[in-house]
PDB file of C-alpha atoms in Angstrom:
ATOM      1  CA  MET A 153       2.577  60.457  21.789  1.00 44.00           C
ATOM      2  CA  THR A 154       6.496  59.845  20.896  1.00 44.00           C
ATOM      3  CA  LEU A 155       7.589  57.806  18.058  1.00 38.00           C
ATOM      4  CA  LYS A 156       9.268  55.694  20.633  1.00 43.00           C
ATOM      5  CA  THR A 157       6.009  54.880  22.752  1.00 43.00           C
ATOM      6  CA  THR A 158       4.372  53.988  19.171  1.00 43.00           C
ATOM      7  CA  LEU A 159       7.010  51.743  18.720  1.00 41.00           C
ATOM      8  CA  LYS A 160       7.281  50.125  21.995  1.00 45.00           C
ATOM      9  CA  GLY A 161       3.783  49.765  21.256  1.00 46.00           C
ATOM     10  CA  ALA A 162       3.843  48.099  18.119  1.00 44.00           C
ATOM     11  CA  LEU A 163       6.170  45.450  19.228  1.00 41.00           C
ATOM     12  CA  PHE A 164       4.572  44.516  22.047  1.00 42.00           C
ATOM     13  CA  GLY A 165       1.582  44.404  20.110  1.00 45.00           C
ATOM     14  CA  ILE A 166       3.663  41.937  17.651  1.00 39.00           C
ATOM     15  CA  ALA A 167       5.210  39.852  20.483  1.00 41.00           C
ATOM     16  CA  ALA A 168       1.579  38.958  21.592  1.00 42.00           C
ATOM     17  CA  LEU A 169       0.346  38.018  18.714  1.00 41.00           C
ATOM     18  CA  GLY A 170       3.223  35.529  18.782  1.00 41.00           C
ATOM     19  CA  LEU A 171       2.198  34.102  22.049  1.00 42.00           C
ATOM     20  CA  ALA A 172      -1.269  34.040  21.335  1.00 38.00           C
ATOM     21  CA  ALA A 173      -0.362  31.714  17.751  1.00 36.00           C
ATOM     22  CA  PRO A 174      -1.775  28.365  17.945  1.00 41.00           C
ATOM     23  CA  ALA A 175       0.662  25.530  18.494  1.00 46.00           C
ATOM     24  CA  MET A 176       1.765  23.683  15.439  1.00 54.00           C
ATOM     25  CA  ALA A 177      -0.598  20.935  14.813  1.00 83.00           C
ATOM     26  CA  ASP A 178       1.003  17.265  15.356  1.00 94.00           C
ATOM     27  CA  GLN A 179      -1.285  14.244  13.996  1.00 96.00           C
ATOM     28  CA  LEU A 180       1.261  11.581  16.221  1.00 97.00           C
ATOM     29  CA  ALA A 181       0.129  14.082  19.205  1.00 97.00           C
ATOM     30  CA  ASP A 182      -3.939  14.523  18.249  1.00 97.00           C
ATOM     31  CA  ILE A 183      -4.218  10.409  17.386  1.00 97.00           C
ATOM     32  CA  LYS A 184      -3.085   9.747  21.383  1.00 97.00           C
ATOM     33  CA  ALA A 185      -4.894  12.141  22.396  1.00 97.00           C
ATOM     34  CA  GLU A 186      -8.022  10.178  20.864  1.00 97.00           C
ATOM     35  CA  GLY A 187      -6.863   6.755  21.538  1.00 98.00           C
ATOM     36  CA  LYS A 188      -7.451   5.866  17.952  1.00 98.00           C
ATOM     37  CA  ILE A 189      -5.621   6.021  14.896  1.00 98.00           C
ATOM     38  CA  VAL A 190      -7.736   6.155  11.767  1.00 98.00           C
ATOM     39  CA  THR A 191      -7.087   4.138   8.530  1.00 98.00           C
ATOM     40  CA  ALA A 192      -8.630   3.280   4.841  1.00 98.00           C
ATOM     41  CA  THR A 193      -8.013   0.522   3.336  1.00 97.00           C
ATOM     42  CA  ASP A 194      -9.456  -2.077   0.277  1.00 95.00           C
ATOM     43  CA  MET A 195     -10.812  -5.522   1.759  1.00 95.00           C
ATOM     44  CA  HIS A 196     -10.389  -7.445  -1.600  1.00 91.00           C
ATOM     45  CA  TYR A 197      -6.705  -7.466  -1.953  1.00 91.00           C
ATOM     46  CA  ALA A 198      -5.714 -11.275  -0.711  1.00 90.00           C
ATOM     47  CA  PRO A 199      -3.696 -11.894   1.326  1.00 94.00           C
ATOM     48  CA  PHE A 200      -3.014  -8.211   2.406  1.00 96.00           C
ATOM     49  CA  ASP A 201      -6.795  -7.351   2.405  1.00 96.00           C
ATOM     50  CA  MET A 202      -9.592  -9.732   3.269  1.00 95.00           C
ATOM     51  CA  LEU A 203     -12.996 -10.133   4.881  1.00 96.00           C
ATOM     52  CA  ASN A 204     -14.043 -13.400   5.549  1.00 94.00           C
ATOM     53  CA  ASN A 205     -17.458 -14.113   6.923  1.00 95.00           C
ATOM     54  CA  GLY A 206     -17.984 -10.238   6.872  1.00 94.00           C
ATOM     55  CA  THR A 207     -15.062 -10.134   9.331  1.00 97.00           C
ATOM     56  CA  TYR A 208     -11.646  -7.892   8.489  1.00 98.00           C
ATOM     57  CA  GLU A 209      -8.209 -10.257   8.797  1.00 98.00           C
ATOM     58  CA  GLY A 210      -5.517 -10.267   6.666  1.00 97.00           C
ATOM     59  CA  MET A 211      -1.327  -9.273   6.704  1.00 97.00           C
ATOM     60  CA  THR A 212      -1.788  -5.580   6.541  1.00 98.00           C
ATOM     61  CA  LYS A 213      -4.213  -5.998   9.740  1.00 98.00           C
ATOM     62  CA  ASP A 214      -1.792  -8.425  11.469  1.00 98.00           C
ATOM     63  CA  LEU A 215       1.227  -6.068  11.280  1.00 98.00           C
ATOM     64  CA  PHE A 216      -0.891  -2.727  11.611  1.00 98.00           C
ATOM     65  CA  ASP A 217      -2.048  -3.844  15.077  1.00 98.00           C
ATOM     66  CA  GLU A 218       1.305  -4.572  16.058  1.00 98.00           C
ATOM     67  CA  VAL A 219       2.313  -0.958  14.683  1.00 98.00           C
ATOM     68  CA  ALA A 220      -0.356   0.210  16.670  1.00 98.00           C
ATOM     69  CA  ARG A 221       0.118  -1.518  19.796  1.00 98.00           C
ATOM     70  CA  GLU A 222       3.860  -0.125  19.809  1.00 98.00           C
ATOM     71  CA  ILE A 223       2.220   3.833  19.442  1.00 97.00           C
ATOM     72  CA  GLY A 224      -0.347   3.110  22.174  1.00 98.00           C
ATOM     73  CA  VAL A 225      -3.405   3.491  20.196  1.00 98.00           C
ATOM     74  CA  GLU A 226      -6.642   1.180  18.826  1.00 98.00           C
ATOM     75  CA  PRO A 227      -6.688   0.909  14.966  1.00 98.00           C
ATOM     76  CA  VAL A 228     -10.324   2.262  13.095  1.00 98.00           C
ATOM     77  CA  TYR A 229     -10.603   0.188   9.668  1.00 98.00           C
ATOM     78  CA  GLN A 230     -12.489   1.312   6.801  1.00 98.00           C
ATOM     79  CA  ASP A 231     -12.874  -0.500   3.626  1.00 97.00           C
ATOM     80  CA  ILE A 232     -12.543   2.182   1.055  1.00 96.00           C
ATOM     81  CA  PRO A 233     -12.377   1.726  -2.599  1.00 94.00           C
ATOM     82  CA  TRP A 234      -8.878   1.979  -3.913  1.00 92.00           C
ATOM     83  CA  THR A 235      -9.702   4.500  -6.265  1.00 92.00           C
ATOM     84  CA  ALA A 236     -10.967   7.291  -3.535  1.00 96.00           C
ATOM     85  CA  GLU A 237      -7.996   6.528  -0.536  1.00 97.00           C
ATOM     86  CA  LEU A 238      -5.314   8.572  -2.043  1.00 96.00           C
ATOM     87  CA  PRO A 239      -8.006  11.223  -3.106  1.00 97.00           C
ATOM     88  CA  GLY A 240      -9.841  10.823   0.900  1.00 97.00           C
ATOM     89  CA  LEU A 241      -6.212  10.598   2.587  1.00 98.00           C
ATOM     90  CA  GLU A 242      -5.071  14.344   1.341  1.00 97.00           C
ATOM     91  CA  VAL A 243      -8.508  16.107   2.122  1.00 97.00           C
ATOM     92  CA  GLY A 244      -8.261  14.477   5.881  1.00 96.00           C
ATOM     93  CA  LYS A 245     -10.965  11.823   6.065  1.00 97.00           C
ATOM     94  CA  PHE A 246      -8.262   9.314   7.500  1.00 97.00           C
ATOM     95  CA  ASP A 247      -4.719   9.350   8.889  1.00 98.00           C
ATOM     96  CA  ILE A 248      -3.501   7.016   6.891  1.00 98.00           C
ATOM     97  CA  VAL A 249      -4.150   4.491   3.396  1.00 98.00           C
ATOM     98  CA  ILE A 250      -2.792   1.054   5.000  1.00 98.00           C
ATOM     99  CA  ALA A 251      -3.905  -0.561   1.632  1.00 96.00           C
ATOM    100  CA  PRO A 252      -0.491  -2.043   0.485  1.00 95.00           C
ATOM    101  CA  VAL A 253       0.487   1.298  -1.877  1.00 94.00           C
ATOM    102  CA  THR A 254       3.492   0.504  -4.565  1.00 91.00           C
ATOM    103  CA  ILE A 255       5.517   3.143  -3.949  1.00 94.00           C
ATOM    104  CA  THR A 256       6.910   5.552  -6.889  1.00 91.00           C
ATOM    105  CA  PRO A 257       8.690   8.136  -7.349  1.00 92.00           C
ATOM    106  CA  GLU A 258       5.663  10.298  -8.514  1.00 93.00           C
ATOM    107  CA  ARG A 259       4.041   9.281  -5.292  1.00 94.00           C
ATOM    108  CA  LEU A 260       7.242  10.535  -3.212  1.00 95.00           C
ATOM    109  CA  GLU A 261       6.795  12.938  -4.349  1.00 95.00           C
ATOM    110  CA  ARG A 262       2.902  13.854  -3.333  1.00 96.00           C
ATOM    111  CA  TYR A 263       3.059  11.672  -0.383  1.00 97.00           C
ATOM    112  CA  THR A 264       5.026  10.275   2.755  1.00 97.00           C
ATOM    113  CA  PHE A 265       5.637   6.865   2.768  1.00 97.00           C
ATOM    114  CA  THR A 266       6.387   4.470   5.732  1.00 97.00           C
ATOM    115  CA  PRO A 267       8.944   1.909   5.204  1.00 97.00           C
ATOM    116  CA  PRO A 268       8.161  -1.265   2.809  1.00 96.00           C
ATOM    117  CA  ILE A 269       5.604  -3.852   4.218  1.00 96.00           C
ATOM    118  CA  ALA A 270       5.838  -6.386   0.907  1.00 94.00           C
ATOM    119  CA  ASP A 271       7.304  -7.131  -2.662  1.00 90.00           C
ATOM    120  CA  ALA A 272       5.617  -5.245  -5.040  1.00 89.00           C
ATOM    121  CA  THR A 273       7.518  -6.624  -8.242  1.00 90.00           C
ATOM    122  CA  VAL A 274       4.167  -6.222 -11.068  1.00 94.00           C
ATOM    123  CA  SER A 275       3.890 -10.299 -11.760  1.00 96.00           C
ATOM    124  CA  LEU A 276       1.336 -12.448 -14.113  1.00 98.00           C
ATOM    125  CA  VAL A 277      -0.962 -15.408 -13.611  1.00 98.00           C
ATOM    126  CA  LYS A 278      -2.818 -17.733 -15.606  1.00 98.00           C
ATOM    127  CA  ALA A 279      -5.070 -20.172 -15.446  1.00 98.00           C
ATOM    128  CA  LYS A 280      -4.320 -23.647 -14.950  1.00 97.00           C
ATOM    129  CA  GLY A 281      -3.625 -25.554 -17.957  1.00 95.00           C
ATOM    130  CA  ASN A 282      -2.745 -22.655 -20.036  1.00 97.00           C
ATOM    131  CA  ASP A 283       0.729 -24.020 -21.759  1.00 95.00           C
ATOM    132  CA  ASP A 284       0.812 -21.547 -24.589  1.00 96.00           C
ATOM    133  CA  LEU A 285       1.995 -19.185 -22.039  1.00 98.00           C
ATOM    134  CA  GLN A 286       5.022 -19.627 -20.388  1.00 97.00           C
ATOM    135  CA  LYS A 287       7.107 -16.489 -19.637  1.00 97.00           C
ATOM    136  CA  PRO A 288       5.900 -12.973 -19.608  1.00 98.00           C
ATOM    137  CA  GLU A 289       6.660 -11.936 -23.492  1.00 97.00           C
ATOM    138  CA  ASP A 290       4.103 -14.349 -24.127  1.00 98.00           C
ATOM    139  CA  ILE A 291       1.380 -12.251 -23.450  1.00 98.00           C
ATOM    140  CA  ALA A 292       1.932  -9.878 -26.463  1.00 98.00           C
ATOM    141  CA  GLY A 293      -1.253  -9.784 -28.259  1.00 97.00           C
ATOM    142  CA  LYS A 294      -3.193 -11.071 -25.490  1.00 98.00           C
ATOM    143  CA  THR A 295      -5.604  -9.918 -23.269  1.00 98.00           C
ATOM    144  CA  VAL A 296      -4.431  -8.929 -19.532  1.00 98.00           C
ATOM    145  CA  GLY A 297      -6.557  -7.684 -16.347  1.00 98.00           C
ATOM    146  CA  VAL A 298      -4.956  -5.197 -13.904  1.00 97.00           C
ATOM    147  CA  GLN A 299      -6.607  -3.435 -11.018  1.00 94.00           C
ATOM    148  CA  GLN A 300      -7.517   0.394 -11.787  1.00 93.00           C
ATOM    149  CA  GLY A 301      -5.569   3.056 -10.881  1.00 88.00           C
ATOM    150  CA  THR A 302      -2.353   0.715  -9.693  1.00 90.00           C
ATOM    151  CA  ALA A 303       1.626   1.138 -10.519  1.00 89.00           C
ATOM    152  CA  GLN A 304       1.344  -2.866 -11.734  1.00 92.00           C
ATOM    153  CA  PHE A 305      -1.516  -1.194 -14.515  1.00 94.00           C
ATOM    154  CA  ARG A 306       0.696   1.551 -15.184  1.00 92.00           C
ATOM    155  CA  GLN A 307       3.733  -1.625 -15.654  1.00 93.00           C
ATOM    156  CA  LEU A 308       1.649  -3.492 -17.448  1.00 96.00           C
ATOM    157  CA  GLN A 309       0.941  -0.894 -20.157  1.00 95.00           C
ATOM    158  CA  ALA A 310       4.778   0.351 -20.435  1.00 94.00           C
ATOM    159  CA  TYR A 311       5.997  -3.557 -21.043  1.00 96.00           C
ATOM    160  CA  GLY A 312       3.112  -4.337 -23.114  1.00 96.00           C
ATOM    161  CA  GLU A 313       3.807  -1.281 -25.619  1.00 96.00           C
ATOM    162  CA  GLU A 314       7.528  -2.716 -25.646  1.00 96.00           C
ATOM    163  CA  LEU A 315       5.846  -6.074 -26.639  1.00 96.00           C
ATOM    164  CA  GLY A 316       3.820  -4.370 -29.348  1.00 96.00           C
ATOM    165  CA  GLY A 317       0.751  -4.703 -28.624  1.00 96.00           C
ATOM    166  CA  VAL A 318      -0.890  -6.109 -25.480  1.00 97.00           C
ATOM    167  CA  THR A 319      -4.896  -5.652 -24.853  1.00 98.00           C
ATOM    168  CA  VAL A 320      -5.287  -4.081 -20.791  1.00 97.00           C
ATOM    169  CA  LYS A 321      -7.900  -4.518 -19.426  1.00 98.00           C
ATOM    170  CA  GLU A 322      -9.419  -2.284 -16.244  1.00 97.00           C
ATOM    171  CA  TYR A 323     -10.802  -3.619 -12.866  1.00 96.00           C
ATOM    172  CA  GLY A 324     -12.322  -2.038  -9.787  1.00 92.00           C
ATOM    173  CA  THR A 325     -10.793  -5.235  -7.931  1.00 90.00           C
ATOM    174  CA  THR A 326      -8.343  -8.109  -8.131  1.00 92.00           C
ATOM    175  CA  ASP A 327     -11.469 -10.423  -7.320  1.00 92.00           C
ATOM    176  CA  GLU A 328     -13.276  -9.315 -10.443  1.00 96.00           C
ATOM    177  CA  ALA A 329     -10.067  -9.983 -12.579  1.00 97.00           C
ATOM    178  CA  TYR A 330      -9.744 -13.585 -11.307  1.00 97.00           C
ATOM    179  CA  ALA A 331     -13.380 -14.267 -11.885  1.00 97.00           C
ATOM    180  CA  ASP A 332     -12.878 -13.553 -15.480  1.00 98.00           C
ATOM    181  CA  LEU A 333      -9.029 -15.553 -15.886  1.00 98.00           C
ATOM    182  CA  GLY A 334     -11.493 -18.055 -14.798  1.00 97.00           C
ATOM    183  CA  ALA A 335     -13.857 -17.537 -16.798  1.00 97.00           C
ATOM    184  CA  GLY A 336     -11.521 -17.298 -19.725  1.00 97.00           C
ATOM    185  CA  ARG A 337     -12.842 -13.624 -20.788  1.00 98.00           C
ATOM    186  CA  LEU A 338      -8.564 -12.626 -20.189  1.00 98.00           C
ATOM    187  CA  ASP A 339      -5.479 -14.894 -21.081  1.00 98.00           C
ATOM    188  CA  ALA A 340      -3.825 -13.431 -18.169  1.00 98.00           C
ATOM    189  CA  VAL A 341      -3.781 -11.368 -15.164  1.00 98.00           C
ATOM    190  CA  ALA A 342      -1.125  -9.097 -13.732  1.00 98.00           C
ATOM    191  CA  GLY A 343      -0.062  -7.845  -9.886  1.00 95.00           C
ATOM    192  CA  SER A 344       2.074  -8.229  -7.530  1.00 92.00           C
ATOM    193  CA  LEU A 345       3.926 -11.238  -6.728  1.00 90.00           C
ATOM    194  CA  PRO A 346       2.760 -11.713  -3.228  1.00 91.00           C
ATOM    195  CA  ASN A 347      -1.460 -11.492  -4.012  1.00 91.00           C
ATOM    196  CA  LEU A 348      -0.544 -13.689  -7.259  1.00 94.00           C
ATOM    197  CA  THR A 349       1.060 -16.253  -4.974  1.00 91.00           C
ATOM    198  CA  TYR A 350      -0.956 -16.909  -2.673  1.00 91.00           C
ATOM    199  CA  LEU A 351      -4.267 -16.590  -5.622  1.00 94.00           C
ATOM    200  CA  VAL A 352      -2.124 -19.685  -6.598  1.00 94.00           C
ATOM    201  CA  LYS A 353      -1.468 -20.946  -3.384  1.00 90.00           C
ATOM    202  CA  SER A 354      -5.436 -20.848  -2.261  1.00 92.00           C
ATOM    203  CA  ARG A 355      -6.482 -22.070  -5.944  1.00 95.00           C
ATOM    204  CA  PRO A 356      -4.000 -23.980  -7.619  1.00 96.00           C
ATOM    205  CA  GLU A 357      -6.565 -26.148  -9.342  1.00 97.00           C
ATOM    206  CA  ASN A 358      -7.810 -22.906 -11.149  1.00 97.00           C
ATOM    207  CA  PHE A 359      -4.262 -20.639 -11.391  1.00 98.00           C
ATOM    208  CA  ALA A 360      -0.768 -20.893 -12.339  1.00 97.00           C
ATOM    209  CA  LEU A 361       1.967 -18.080 -12.177  1.00 96.00           C
ATOM    210  CA  PHE A 362       4.059 -17.680 -15.027  1.00 97.00           C
ATOM    211  CA  GLU A 363       7.788 -18.693 -14.835  1.00 95.00           C
ATOM    212  CA  PRO A 364       9.440 -16.237 -13.990  1.00 95.00           C
ATOM    213  CA  ALA A 365       6.601 -14.822 -13.010  1.00 95.00           C
ATOM    214  CA  GLN A 366       7.719 -11.225 -12.332  1.00 94.00           C
ATOM    215  CA  PHE A 367       8.915  -8.271 -15.278  1.00 94.00           C
ATOM    216  CA  GLY A 368       9.969  -5.311 -14.652  1.00 88.00           C
ATOM    217  CA  GLU A 369      11.980  -3.539 -12.051  1.00 87.00           C
ATOM    218  CA  PRO A 370      11.621  -4.476  -8.663  1.00 88.00           C
ATOM    219  CA  THR A 371       9.363  -2.113  -6.402  1.00 90.00           C
ATOM    220  CA  TYR A 372       8.243  -2.307  -2.675  1.00 93.00           C
ATOM    221  CA  PHE A 373       4.588  -1.548  -1.235  1.00 95.00           C
ATOM    222  CA  ALA A 374       4.467   0.852   1.477  1.00 97.00           C
ATOM    223  CA  TRP A 375       1.483   2.770   3.896  1.00 98.00           C
ATOM    224  CA  VAL A 376       0.688   6.423   2.828  1.00 98.00           C
ATOM    225  CA  LEU A 377       0.455   9.565   4.893  1.00 98.00           C
ATOM    226  CA  ARG A 378      -0.046  13.281   3.911  1.00 97.00           C
ATOM    227  CA  LYS A 379       3.070  14.850   2.561  1.00 96.00           C
ATOM    228  CA  GLU A 380       2.864  17.799   5.510  1.00 96.00           C
ATOM    229  CA  GLU A 381       4.966  19.061   8.479  1.00 96.00           C
ATOM    230  CA  ALA A 382       1.929  17.539  10.948  1.00 96.00           C
ATOM    231  CA  SER A 383       2.898  13.964   9.912  1.00 96.00           C
ATOM    232  CA  GLU A 384       6.448  13.698  10.489  1.00 96.00           C
ATOM    233  CA  SER A 385       6.289  12.420  14.181  1.00 96.00           C
ATOM    234  CA  LEU A 386       3.814   9.728  12.665  1.00 97.00           C
ATOM    235  CA  ALA A 387       6.085   8.758  10.117  1.00 97.00           C
ATOM    236  CA  LYS A 388       8.607   8.430  13.209  1.00 97.00           C
ATOM    237  CA  ALA A 389       6.195   6.368  15.397  1.00 98.00           C
ATOM    238  CA  ILE A 390       5.557   3.788  12.397  1.00 98.00           C
ATOM    239  CA  GLU A 391       9.118   4.114  11.401  1.00 97.00           C
ATOM    240  CA  ASP A 392      10.564   3.046  14.832  1.00 97.00           C
ATOM    241  CA  ALA A 393       7.697   0.698  15.146  1.00 98.00           C
ATOM    242  CA  ILE A 394       8.677  -1.259  12.038  1.00 97.00           C
ATOM    243  CA  ALA A 395      12.133  -1.240  12.408  1.00 97.00           C
ATOM    244  CA  LYS A 396      11.365  -2.610  15.721  1.00 98.00           C
ATOM    245  CA  MET A 397       9.118  -5.446  14.675  1.00 98.00           C
ATOM    246  CA  THR A 398      11.953  -6.352  11.964  1.00 97.00           C
ATOM    247  CA  GLU A 399      14.768  -6.388  14.609  1.00 97.00           C
ATOM    248  CA  ASP A 400      12.564  -9.091  17.472  1.00 98.00           C
ATOM    249  CA  GLY A 401      10.882 -11.249  14.086  1.00 97.00           C
ATOM    250  CA  ARG A 402       7.465 -10.007  14.142  1.00 98.00           C
ATOM    251  CA  ILE A 403       7.686  -9.354  10.281  1.00 97.00           C
ATOM    252  CA  LYS A 404       9.177 -12.360   9.819  1.00 97.00           C
ATOM    253  CA  ALA A 405       6.440 -14.121  11.341  1.00 98.00           C
ATOM    254  CA  ILE A 406       3.376 -12.807   9.728  1.00 97.00           C
ATOM    255  CA  GLN A 407       5.096 -12.714   6.247  1.00 94.00           C
ATOM    256  CA  GLU A 408       5.559 -16.134   6.564  1.00 93.00           C
ATOM    257  CA  LYS A 409       2.087 -16.670   8.304  1.00 94.00           C
ATOM    258  CA  TRP A 410       0.749 -14.866   5.241  1.00 92.00           C
ATOM    259  CA  LEU A 411       2.928 -15.301   2.305  1.00 88.00           C
ATOM    260  CA  GLY A 412       4.575 -18.828   3.432  1.00 85.00           C
ATOM    261  CA  SER A 413       8.278 -17.555   3.380  1.00 85.00           C
ATOM    262  CA  TYR A 414       9.998 -14.222   4.097  1.00 90.00           C
ATOM    263  CA  THR A 415      11.517 -11.526   2.459  1.00 89.00           C
ATOM    264  CA  GLU A 416      14.104  -9.196   3.818  1.00 91.00           C
ATOM    265  CA  LEU A 417      12.764  -5.463   3.140  1.00 93.00           C
ATOM    266  CA  PRO A 418      14.393  -1.907   3.453  1.00 91.00           C
ATOM    267  CA  LEU A 419      14.254   0.204   6.184  1.00 86.00           C
ATOM    268  CA  SER A 420      12.925   3.308   4.871  1.00 87.00           C
ATOM    269  CA  ALA A 421      10.938   4.377   1.733  1.00 86.00           C
ATOM    270  CA  SER A 422      13.758   5.909   0.131  1.00 71.00           C
ATOM    271  CA  ALA A 423      16.477   3.057   0.136  1.00 47.00           C
ATOM    272  CA  ASN A 424      13.619   1.000  -2.600  1.00 54.00           C
TER     273      ASN A 424
END
């Protein structure tokens, strides 16, 4: 066998291996082939996600129902504890996390975010009739509840340090924090403005917002996908769906239904 023949055989073998290599994974194509998109959220985060007599409802569901319709697949909704959602996403247990996730620089490094779905700026709520707490700085030296593992938790910690000390108590769900606030075991609860506005709107006899309620830098909620090349097509399809829904008024209608008002949002996570 000559050297020329050997080289020709080797090159042919490399080319054959290239032709036989599997096509690159494409999450959107896989989802469309299955006819469904598997999601994860925490169904104890009103007004975004709630269980009403065992039926899932809320602003997130209304929004994602429309997004799934635009993509042409059926959504599968799963109730997963918040602390298990992002780890579960990373190992492929579901396609997307649709629990409202606050966009942060650290998370942008690790995950792919959809365009924002709501304002997430951290705010404070108190028991109705508690006139000792008026503005955010009044929580200095007080005990404040917040959901564990959230961006609001970290913002509250930082704000408490600025004030010279706040006792931060973590909860698995916001409902648990609201229950302790109503029972007098907390002075206040920190959370996103939409969540707390809905709480006060639903239970005005029990709770009231601080005035002003918000503190810290403006932030936004969005949904999260894995940060990988295979997810790029799905991320683009969701971005296109949200842009279309913004233009035709569906986003506005859903916000007004659940929040009582409309806030214009950036059309990309990087613009928040």
